[in-house]
Short mmCIF file of N, CA, C and O in Angstrom, two decimals:
data_model
loop_
_atom_site.label_atom_id
_atom_site.label_comp_id
_atom_site.label_asym_id
_atom_site.label_seq_id
_atom_site.Cartn_x
_atom_site.Cartn_y
_atom_site.Cartn_z
N GLN A 1 -6.13 -0.09 -12.51
CA GLN A 1 -5.59 -0.08 -11.15
C GLN A 1 -4.24 -0.73 -10.96
O GLN A 1 -3.85 -1.59 -11.81
N PHE A 2 -3.60 -0.43 -9.91
CA PHE A 2 -2.28 -0.85 -9.70
C PHE A 2 -2.28 -1.40 -8.09
O PHE A 2 -2.88 -0.75 -7.36
N THR A 3 -1.31 -2.22 -7.82
CA THR A 3 -1.09 -2.64 -6.26
C THR A 3 0.32 -2.66 -6.22
O THR A 3 1.28 -2.90 -6.84
N LYS A 4 0.93 -1.99 -5.03
CA LYS A 4 2.23 -1.82 -4.89
C LYS A 4 2.32 -2.14 -3.56
O LYS A 4 1.67 -1.89 -2.58
N THR A 5 3.47 -2.99 -3.15
CA THR A 5 4.02 -3.32 -1.88
C THR A 5 5.23 -2.81 -1.43
O THR A 5 6.17 -2.77 -2.28
N TYR A 6 5.31 -2.30 -0.33
CA TYR A 6 6.63 -1.54 0.27
C TYR A 6 6.91 -2.17 1.63
O TYR A 6 6.13 -2.22 2.46
N LEU A 7 8.22 -2.30 1.82
CA LEU A 7 8.68 -2.65 3.17
C LEU A 7 9.28 -1.53 3.88
O LEU A 7 10.13 -0.88 3.30
N LEU A 8 8.70 -1.16 4.97
CA LEU A 8 9.34 -0.07 5.71
C LEU A 8 10.00 -0.60 7.05
O LEU A 8 9.21 -1.41 7.67
N GLN A 9 11.20 -0.19 7.36
CA GLN A 9 11.82 -0.88 8.39
C GLN A 9 11.60 -0.16 9.74
O GLN A 9 12.54 0.23 10.43
N HIS A 10 10.25 -0.06 10.10
CA HIS A 10 9.77 0.61 11.29
C HIS A 10 8.64 -0.37 11.75
O HIS A 10 7.92 -0.78 10.91
N PRO A 11 8.38 -0.23 13.12
CA PRO A 11 7.29 -0.87 13.73
C PRO A 11 5.89 -0.38 13.02
O PRO A 11 5.72 0.60 12.63
N LEU A 12 4.92 -1.44 12.92
CA LEU A 12 3.70 -1.08 12.30
C LEU A 12 3.01 0.14 13.00
O LEU A 12 2.35 0.90 12.22
N GLU A 13 2.92 0.17 14.36
CA GLU A 13 2.35 1.31 14.97
C GLU A 13 2.76 2.68 14.55
O GLU A 13 2.06 3.67 14.46
N LYS A 14 4.05 2.82 14.54
CA LYS A 14 4.84 3.86 14.01
C LYS A 14 4.29 4.29 12.71
O LYS A 14 4.05 5.51 12.49
N VAL A 15 4.52 3.30 11.75
CA VAL A 15 4.29 3.56 10.27
C VAL A 15 2.72 4.10 10.33
O VAL A 15 2.42 5.18 9.60
N TYR A 16 1.77 3.39 10.83
CA TYR A 16 0.26 3.76 10.82
C TYR A 16 0.22 5.13 11.60
O TYR A 16 -0.49 5.95 10.78
N THR A 17 0.62 5.48 12.54
CA THR A 17 0.46 6.62 13.10
C THR A 17 0.94 7.84 12.40
O THR A 17 0.15 8.81 12.13
N TYR A 18 2.11 7.80 11.85
CA TYR A 18 2.49 8.71 10.80
C TYR A 18 1.75 8.95 9.60
O TYR A 18 1.82 10.01 8.93
N TRP A 19 1.34 7.70 9.06
CA TRP A 19 0.57 7.76 7.84
C TRP A 19 -0.59 8.66 7.98
O TRP A 19 -1.16 9.21 6.84
N ILE A 20 -1.18 8.51 9.10
CA ILE A 20 -2.53 9.36 9.27
C ILE A 20 -2.34 10.63 10.24
O ILE A 20 -3.42 11.34 10.44
N SER A 21 -1.19 11.15 10.24
CA SER A 21 -0.86 12.22 11.17
C SER A 21 -0.78 13.41 10.09
O SER A 21 -0.29 13.60 9.03
N SER A 22 -1.56 14.61 10.62
CA SER A 22 -1.50 15.87 9.83
C SER A 22 -0.14 16.60 10.07
O SER A 22 0.10 17.69 9.45
N ASN A 23 0.90 16.10 10.91
CA ASN A 23 2.22 16.47 10.92
C ASN A 23 3.27 15.81 9.97
O ASN A 23 4.38 16.19 10.24
N THR A 24 2.79 14.83 9.35
CA THR A 24 3.66 14.18 8.34
C THR A 24 3.77 15.09 7.09
O THR A 24 2.85 14.83 6.17
N LEU A 25 4.89 15.64 6.96
CA LEU A 25 5.14 16.56 5.63
C LEU A 25 6.11 15.91 4.88
O LEU A 25 7.37 15.96 5.21
N VAL A 26 5.69 15.38 3.81
CA VAL A 26 6.84 14.66 2.82
C VAL A 26 6.70 15.51 1.59
O VAL A 26 5.60 15.45 0.93
N PRO A 27 7.77 16.19 1.17
CA PRO A 27 7.85 17.00 0.01
C PRO A 27 7.31 16.25 -1.22
O PRO A 27 7.64 14.96 -1.19
N PRO A 28 6.57 16.78 -2.08
CA PRO A 28 6.23 18.32 -2.25
C PRO A 28 5.06 18.65 -1.32
O PRO A 28 4.62 19.86 -1.58
N VAL A 29 4.46 17.91 -0.42
CA VAL A 29 3.40 18.30 0.34
C VAL A 29 3.94 19.47 1.48
O VAL A 29 4.95 19.41 2.12
N ILE A 30 3.24 20.62 1.44
CA ILE A 30 3.44 21.68 2.46
C ILE A 30 2.54 21.73 3.61
O ILE A 30 2.72 22.31 4.62
N LYS A 31 1.32 21.08 3.32
CA LYS A 31 0.36 21.16 4.45
C LYS A 31 -0.49 19.83 4.24
O LYS A 31 -0.85 19.56 3.09
N ILE A 32 -1.00 19.25 5.48
CA ILE A 32 -1.91 18.21 5.27
C ILE A 32 -2.87 18.21 6.43
O ILE A 32 -2.58 18.67 7.38
N GLU A 33 -4.08 17.97 6.01
CA GLU A 33 -5.25 17.93 6.90
C GLU A 33 -5.83 16.55 6.84
O GLU A 33 -6.28 15.87 5.90
N ILE A 34 -5.82 15.86 7.99
CA ILE A 34 -6.31 14.44 8.13
C ILE A 34 -7.25 14.23 9.29
O ILE A 34 -7.06 14.66 10.38
N GLU A 35 -8.58 13.73 8.96
CA GLU A 35 -9.49 13.43 9.93
C GLU A 35 -9.65 11.99 9.80
O GLU A 35 -10.64 11.54 8.91
N PRO A 36 -8.95 11.19 10.60
CA PRO A 36 -8.89 9.64 10.25
C PRO A 36 -10.06 8.94 10.91
O PRO A 36 -9.91 8.13 11.63
N TRP A 37 -11.30 9.15 10.44
CA TRP A 37 -12.41 8.40 10.76
C TRP A 37 -13.37 8.45 9.48
O TRP A 37 -13.24 9.22 8.58
N VAL A 38 -14.29 7.40 9.42
CA VAL A 38 -15.03 7.28 8.32
C VAL A 38 -15.80 8.54 7.95
O VAL A 38 -16.45 9.05 8.98
N GLY A 39 -15.84 9.07 6.84
CA GLY A 39 -16.44 10.37 6.57
C GLY A 39 -15.56 11.60 6.95
O GLY A 39 -15.74 12.65 6.25
N GLY A 40 -14.33 11.31 7.61
CA GLY A 40 -13.26 12.46 7.67
C GLY A 40 -12.63 12.69 6.42
O GLY A 40 -12.65 11.88 5.37
N ILE A 41 -12.10 13.93 6.23
CA ILE A 41 -11.22 14.42 5.03
C ILE A 41 -9.89 14.08 5.09
O ILE A 41 -9.27 13.71 6.25
N TYR A 42 -9.09 14.08 3.93
CA TYR A 42 -7.79 13.86 3.76
C TYR A 42 -7.50 14.93 2.69
O TYR A 42 -7.90 14.97 1.52
N ARG A 43 -6.73 16.02 2.95
CA ARG A 43 -6.43 17.01 2.30
C ARG A 43 -4.97 17.28 2.01
O ARG A 43 -4.35 17.59 3.15
N LEU A 44 -4.34 17.32 0.96
CA LEU A 44 -2.85 17.48 0.84
C LEU A 44 -2.76 18.76 0.05
O LEU A 44 -3.44 19.00 -1.08
N ASN A 45 -1.98 19.81 0.65
CA ASN A 45 -1.70 20.98 -0.31
C ASN A 45 -0.05 20.78 -0.70
O ASN A 45 0.73 20.51 0.15
N LEU A 46 -0.05 20.99 -1.86
CA LEU A 46 1.45 20.71 -2.37
C LEU A 46 2.06 21.91 -3.09
O LEU A 46 1.39 23.02 -3.18
N ILE A 47 3.41 22.04 -3.08
CA ILE A 47 4.10 23.11 -3.72
C ILE A 47 3.41 23.33 -5.10
O ILE A 47 3.14 22.39 -5.84
N GLY A 48 3.25 24.65 -5.43
CA GLY A 48 2.51 25.10 -6.73
C GLY A 48 1.13 25.11 -6.65
O GLY A 48 0.53 25.03 -7.78
N ASN A 49 0.55 25.16 -5.49
CA ASN A 49 -0.94 25.21 -5.27
C ASN A 49 -1.87 24.00 -5.69
O ASN A 49 -3.06 24.20 -5.93
N ALA A 50 -1.16 22.93 -5.87
CA ALA A 50 -2.10 21.74 -6.16
C ALA A 50 -2.53 21.08 -4.89
O ALA A 50 -1.89 21.26 -3.90
N VAL A 51 -3.82 20.90 -4.91
CA VAL A 51 -4.68 20.33 -3.94
C VAL A 51 -5.21 18.87 -4.16
O VAL A 51 -5.89 18.92 -5.16
N MET A 52 -5.08 17.97 -3.17
CA MET A 52 -5.70 16.67 -3.22
C MET A 52 -6.55 16.55 -2.25
O MET A 52 -6.29 16.91 -0.99
N GLU A 53 -7.81 16.13 -2.46
CA GLU A 53 -8.97 16.11 -1.38
C GLU A 53 -9.53 14.61 -1.42
O GLU A 53 -9.63 13.91 -2.65
N GLY A 54 -9.80 14.09 -0.26
CA GLY A 54 -10.43 12.88 -0.31
C GLY A 54 -11.21 12.56 0.94
O GLY A 54 -11.09 13.33 1.95
N LYS A 55 -12.10 11.74 1.10
CA LYS A 55 -12.83 11.19 2.25
C LYS A 55 -12.46 9.75 2.47
O LYS A 55 -12.48 8.91 1.79
N PHE A 56 -12.53 9.51 3.92
CA PHE A 56 -12.35 8.21 4.42
C PHE A 56 -13.53 7.34 4.28
O PHE A 56 -14.48 7.69 4.70
N PHE A 57 -13.58 6.27 3.60
CA PHE A 57 -14.53 5.22 3.59
C PHE A 57 -14.35 4.01 4.65
O PHE A 57 -15.22 3.40 5.19
N GLN A 58 -12.93 3.82 5.04
CA GLN A 58 -12.73 2.75 5.94
C GLN A 58 -11.59 3.24 6.78
O GLN A 58 -10.52 3.71 6.39
N VAL A 59 -11.60 3.03 8.09
CA VAL A 59 -10.45 3.31 8.98
C VAL A 59 -10.33 2.14 9.99
O VAL A 59 -11.12 2.05 10.84
N SER A 60 -9.42 1.22 9.85
CA SER A 60 -9.13 0.26 10.78
C SER A 60 -7.88 0.35 11.45
O SER A 60 -6.77 -0.01 10.57
N ASN A 61 -7.69 0.79 12.64
CA ASN A 61 -6.64 1.23 13.38
C ASN A 61 -5.45 0.18 13.13
O ASN A 61 -5.67 -0.94 13.40
N ASN A 62 -4.47 0.55 12.56
CA ASN A 62 -3.19 -0.35 12.42
C ASN A 62 -3.36 -1.45 11.46
O ASN A 62 -2.46 -2.44 11.32
N LYS A 63 -4.45 -1.42 10.75
CA LYS A 63 -4.71 -2.43 9.69
C LYS A 63 -4.98 -1.87 8.26
O LYS A 63 -4.38 -2.39 7.50
N ALA A 64 -5.87 -1.06 8.18
CA ALA A 64 -6.35 -0.61 6.77
C ALA A 64 -6.94 0.67 6.77
O ALA A 64 -7.66 1.06 7.68
N LEU A 65 -6.79 1.28 5.52
CA LEU A 65 -7.41 2.49 5.20
C LEU A 65 -8.13 2.45 3.92
O LEU A 65 -7.36 1.92 3.03
N SER A 66 -9.07 3.10 3.66
CA SER A 66 -9.67 3.34 2.18
C SER A 66 -10.19 4.78 2.18
O SER A 66 -10.94 5.22 3.03
N TYR A 67 -9.75 5.41 1.19
CA TYR A 67 -10.17 6.73 0.75
C TYR A 67 -10.28 7.15 -0.65
O TYR A 67 -9.47 6.55 -1.34
N SER A 68 -11.10 8.11 -0.88
CA SER A 68 -11.15 8.60 -2.25
C SER A 68 -9.97 9.59 -2.40
O SER A 68 -9.39 10.08 -1.36
N TRP A 69 -9.68 9.93 -3.78
CA TRP A 69 -8.55 10.70 -4.13
C TRP A 69 -8.81 11.60 -5.21
O TRP A 69 -9.30 10.90 -6.38
N GLN A 70 -8.88 12.88 -5.17
CA GLN A 70 -9.29 13.75 -6.24
C GLN A 70 -8.36 14.93 -6.05
O GLN A 70 -8.44 15.66 -5.25
N TRP A 71 -7.72 15.18 -7.33
CA TRP A 71 -7.15 16.65 -7.43
C TRP A 71 -8.21 17.65 -7.67
O TRP A 71 -8.91 17.46 -8.52
N VAL A 72 -8.18 18.61 -6.96
CA VAL A 72 -8.97 19.83 -7.06
C VAL A 72 -8.91 20.28 -8.42
O VAL A 72 -7.94 20.67 -8.92
N GLY A 73 -10.08 20.49 -9.20
CA GLY A 73 -10.08 21.04 -10.60
C GLY A 73 -9.96 19.78 -11.52
O GLY A 73 -10.10 20.05 -12.78
N ASP A 74 -9.91 18.67 -11.06
CA ASP A 74 -9.99 17.44 -12.05
C ASP A 74 -11.14 16.57 -11.87
O ASP A 74 -11.47 16.32 -10.73
N GLU A 75 -11.77 15.98 -12.96
CA GLU A 75 -12.96 15.33 -12.71
C GLU A 75 -12.64 13.86 -12.24
O GLU A 75 -13.50 13.11 -11.79
N GLU A 76 -11.29 13.32 -12.35
CA GLU A 76 -11.04 11.94 -11.88
C GLU A 76 -11.01 11.80 -10.41
O GLU A 76 -10.44 12.57 -9.69
N ILE A 77 -11.91 10.79 -9.96
CA ILE A 77 -12.02 10.45 -8.56
C ILE A 77 -11.53 9.18 -8.41
O ILE A 77 -12.22 8.30 -9.00
N THR A 78 -10.44 8.77 -7.79
CA THR A 78 -9.84 7.51 -7.63
C THR A 78 -10.22 6.80 -6.24
O THR A 78 -10.52 7.80 -5.29
N GLN A 79 -9.81 5.64 -5.93
CA GLN A 79 -9.72 5.05 -4.66
C GLN A 79 -8.56 4.50 -4.13
O GLN A 79 -7.91 3.77 -5.08
N VAL A 80 -8.18 4.85 -3.03
CA VAL A 80 -6.83 4.31 -2.49
C VAL A 80 -7.05 3.35 -1.34
O VAL A 80 -8.04 3.80 -0.42
N ASP A 81 -6.73 2.20 -1.26
CA ASP A 81 -6.78 1.19 -0.23
C ASP A 81 -5.40 0.87 0.35
O ASP A 81 -4.63 0.49 -0.53
N VAL A 82 -5.18 0.98 1.45
CA VAL A 82 -3.84 0.82 2.10
C VAL A 82 -4.04 -0.22 3.17
O VAL A 82 -5.01 -0.20 4.05
N GLN A 83 -3.19 -1.34 3.22
CA GLN A 83 -3.22 -2.30 4.15
C GLN A 83 -1.82 -2.35 4.79
O GLN A 83 -0.69 -2.08 4.14
N PHE A 84 -1.90 -2.55 6.11
CA PHE A 84 -0.53 -2.55 6.99
C PHE A 84 -0.37 -3.98 7.51
O PHE A 84 -1.43 -4.18 8.26
N HIS A 85 0.78 -4.58 7.50
CA HIS A 85 0.98 -5.89 7.94
C HIS A 85 2.33 -5.80 8.60
O HIS A 85 3.32 -5.29 8.22
N VAL A 86 2.39 -6.62 9.73
CA VAL A 86 3.60 -6.80 10.39
C VAL A 86 4.47 -7.62 9.66
O VAL A 86 4.03 -8.62 8.98
N HIS A 87 5.76 -7.27 9.49
CA HIS A 87 6.79 -8.15 8.79
C HIS A 87 7.86 -8.27 9.78
O HIS A 87 8.30 -7.24 10.48
N GLU A 88 8.75 -9.20 9.55
CA GLU A 88 9.87 -9.44 10.25
C GLU A 88 10.95 -8.43 10.24
O GLU A 88 11.72 -8.18 11.28
N SER A 89 10.87 -7.75 9.35
CA SER A 89 11.73 -6.47 9.09
C SER A 89 11.15 -5.23 9.43
O SER A 89 11.71 -4.11 9.23
N GLY A 90 9.85 -5.14 9.90
CA GLY A 90 9.20 -3.98 10.04
C GLY A 90 7.79 -4.04 9.77
O GLY A 90 6.85 -4.71 10.28
N THR A 91 7.35 -3.30 8.67
CA THR A 91 5.99 -3.04 8.31
C THR A 91 6.00 -3.32 6.74
O THR A 91 6.60 -2.61 6.07
N GLU A 92 4.99 -4.06 6.31
CA GLU A 92 4.54 -4.15 4.88
C GLU A 92 3.43 -3.28 4.66
O GLU A 92 2.41 -3.45 5.30
N VAL A 93 3.50 -2.62 3.69
CA VAL A 93 2.46 -1.44 3.25
C VAL A 93 2.02 -1.82 1.97
O VAL A 93 3.02 -1.67 1.02
N GLN A 94 0.71 -2.25 1.76
CA GLN A 94 0.33 -2.45 0.46
C GLN A 94 -0.78 -1.43 0.10
O GLN A 94 -1.73 -1.21 0.71
N ILE A 95 -0.47 -0.85 -1.13
CA ILE A 95 -1.26 0.19 -1.73
C ILE A 95 -2.01 -0.30 -2.93
O ILE A 95 -1.37 -0.65 -3.84
N LYS A 96 -3.31 -0.27 -2.98
CA LYS A 96 -4.04 -0.49 -4.25
C LYS A 96 -4.82 0.93 -4.58
O LYS A 96 -5.29 1.41 -3.68
N HIS A 97 -4.61 1.14 -5.78
CA HIS A 97 -5.19 2.59 -6.20
C HIS A 97 -5.76 2.39 -7.50
O HIS A 97 -5.02 1.79 -8.48
N GLY A 98 -7.04 2.67 -7.71
CA GLY A 98 -7.69 2.29 -8.98
C GLY A 98 -8.70 3.45 -9.34
O GLY A 98 -8.90 4.45 -8.61
N GLU A 99 -9.38 3.01 -10.39
CA GLU A 99 -10.49 3.75 -11.00
C GLU A 99 -9.86 4.96 -11.70
O GLU A 99 -10.60 6.00 -11.83
N PHE A 100 -8.83 4.85 -12.43
CA PHE A 100 -8.17 5.86 -13.27
C PHE A 100 -9.01 6.18 -14.51
O PHE A 100 -9.49 5.05 -15.00
N LEU A 101 -9.13 7.35 -14.94
CA LEU A 101 -9.66 7.46 -16.36
C LEU A 101 -8.74 7.35 -17.49
O LEU A 101 -9.24 7.00 -18.60
N THR A 102 -7.43 7.42 -17.26
CA THR A 102 -6.52 7.28 -18.38
C THR A 102 -5.32 6.39 -17.91
O THR A 102 -4.95 6.41 -16.58
N GLU A 103 -4.63 5.82 -18.84
CA GLU A 103 -3.27 4.95 -18.50
C GLU A 103 -2.42 6.07 -17.97
O GLU A 103 -1.64 5.56 -17.06
N GLN A 104 -2.25 7.24 -18.48
CA GLN A 104 -1.23 8.25 -18.30
C GLN A 104 -1.48 8.58 -16.72
O GLN A 104 -0.59 8.73 -15.92
N SER A 105 -2.75 8.64 -16.23
CA SER A 105 -3.00 8.92 -14.82
C SER A 105 -2.66 7.86 -13.93
O SER A 105 -2.12 8.07 -12.91
N LEU A 106 -2.71 6.62 -14.46
CA LEU A 106 -2.26 5.52 -13.56
C LEU A 106 -0.84 5.55 -13.50
O LEU A 106 -0.35 5.34 -12.22
N HIS A 107 -0.11 5.72 -14.50
CA HIS A 107 1.26 5.64 -14.36
C HIS A 107 1.84 6.93 -13.48
O HIS A 107 2.82 6.62 -12.88
N GLN A 108 1.22 7.99 -13.57
CA GLN A 108 1.64 9.09 -12.81
C GLN A 108 1.51 8.74 -11.38
O GLN A 108 2.22 9.14 -10.61
N HIS A 109 0.47 8.27 -11.05
CA HIS A 109 0.07 7.99 -9.74
C HIS A 109 0.93 6.86 -9.19
O HIS A 109 1.53 6.85 -7.99
N ALA A 110 1.23 5.88 -10.04
CA ALA A 110 2.14 4.84 -9.51
C ALA A 110 3.49 5.43 -9.20
O ALA A 110 4.12 5.02 -8.09
N GLN A 111 4.02 6.25 -10.08
CA GLN A 111 5.49 6.92 -9.83
C GLN A 111 5.31 7.66 -8.66
O GLN A 111 6.11 7.90 -7.92
N GLY A 112 4.15 8.40 -8.39
CA GLY A 112 3.86 9.32 -7.24
C GLY A 112 3.95 8.58 -6.05
O GLY A 112 4.53 9.06 -4.97
N TRP A 113 3.42 7.33 -5.98
CA TRP A 113 3.48 6.51 -4.68
C TRP A 113 4.93 6.20 -4.51
O TRP A 113 5.32 6.24 -3.36
N ASP A 114 5.68 5.75 -5.51
CA ASP A 114 7.28 5.37 -5.26
C ASP A 114 7.83 6.69 -4.62
O ASP A 114 8.58 6.44 -3.80
N ASN A 115 7.69 7.87 -5.24
CA ASN A 115 8.23 9.00 -4.74
C ASN A 115 7.72 9.35 -3.26
O ASN A 115 8.57 9.85 -2.36
N TYR A 116 6.58 9.18 -3.09
CA TYR A 116 6.08 9.45 -1.72
C TYR A 116 6.67 8.64 -0.67
O TYR A 116 7.17 8.89 0.60
N ILE A 117 6.73 7.12 -0.91
CA ILE A 117 7.28 6.30 -0.04
C ILE A 117 8.69 6.46 0.26
O ILE A 117 9.28 6.39 1.32
N LYS A 118 9.42 6.95 -0.99
CA LYS A 118 10.96 7.35 -0.50
C LYS A 118 11.05 8.56 0.44
O LYS A 118 11.71 8.40 1.20
N GLY A 119 10.15 9.40 0.30
CA GLY A 119 10.22 10.51 1.30
C GLY A 119 9.60 10.11 2.62
O GLY A 119 10.19 10.60 3.67
N PHE A 120 8.52 9.32 2.67
CA PHE A 120 8.07 8.88 3.87
C PHE A 120 9.24 8.01 4.69
O PHE A 120 9.30 8.30 5.76
N ARG A 121 9.91 7.20 3.96
CA ARG A 121 10.97 6.42 4.50
C ARG A 121 12.09 7.45 5.34
O ARG A 121 12.34 7.27 6.40
N ALA A 122 12.38 8.45 4.60
CA ALA A 122 13.33 9.40 5.07
C ALA A 122 12.59 10.18 6.27
O ALA A 122 13.30 10.56 7.30
N PHE A 123 11.24 10.44 6.16
CA PHE A 123 10.63 11.24 7.39
C PHE A 123 10.67 10.17 8.51
O PHE A 123 10.99 10.61 9.79
N LEU A 124 10.27 8.93 8.43
CA LEU A 124 10.43 7.92 9.55
C LEU A 124 11.67 7.86 10.13
O LEU A 124 11.81 7.72 11.43
N LYS A 125 12.60 7.86 9.29
CA LYS A 125 14.03 7.65 9.83
C LYS A 125 14.39 8.85 10.79
O LYS A 125 15.00 8.70 11.66
N SER A 126 13.72 9.97 10.57
CA SER A 126 14.18 11.20 11.24
C SER A 126 13.27 11.26 12.61
O SER A 126 13.66 12.08 13.48
N LYS A 127 12.46 10.29 12.85
CA LYS A 127 11.68 10.30 13.97
C LYS A 127 12.07 9.33 15.10
O LYS A 127 12.61 8.21 14.83
#
């Protein structure tokens, strides 16, 4: 597993609201469905027909999220834990992602989060 911490220069409520919004499209995502409650779904449709699906285990508004993460057609099911903290410069987001079957998968997902946060920053800036 890995843990990554990112600082986003936006208020916590804004970061959290867009994190769980079905309207937050950060390339390569082309469609997203989010039901932000325990047992609700998290589904990302990406360019090239890749689909990631998950279910929420924990939803603590403006504080924390926990959900499963599985690429459709792949046997690997991982878990994502996200914590949101107020920071003097905005919001600190800590992502813990684990239960990978291979080191390669771990590294790909770690890089994927870096790319996502870069796009999420640009998305937030446009709002």
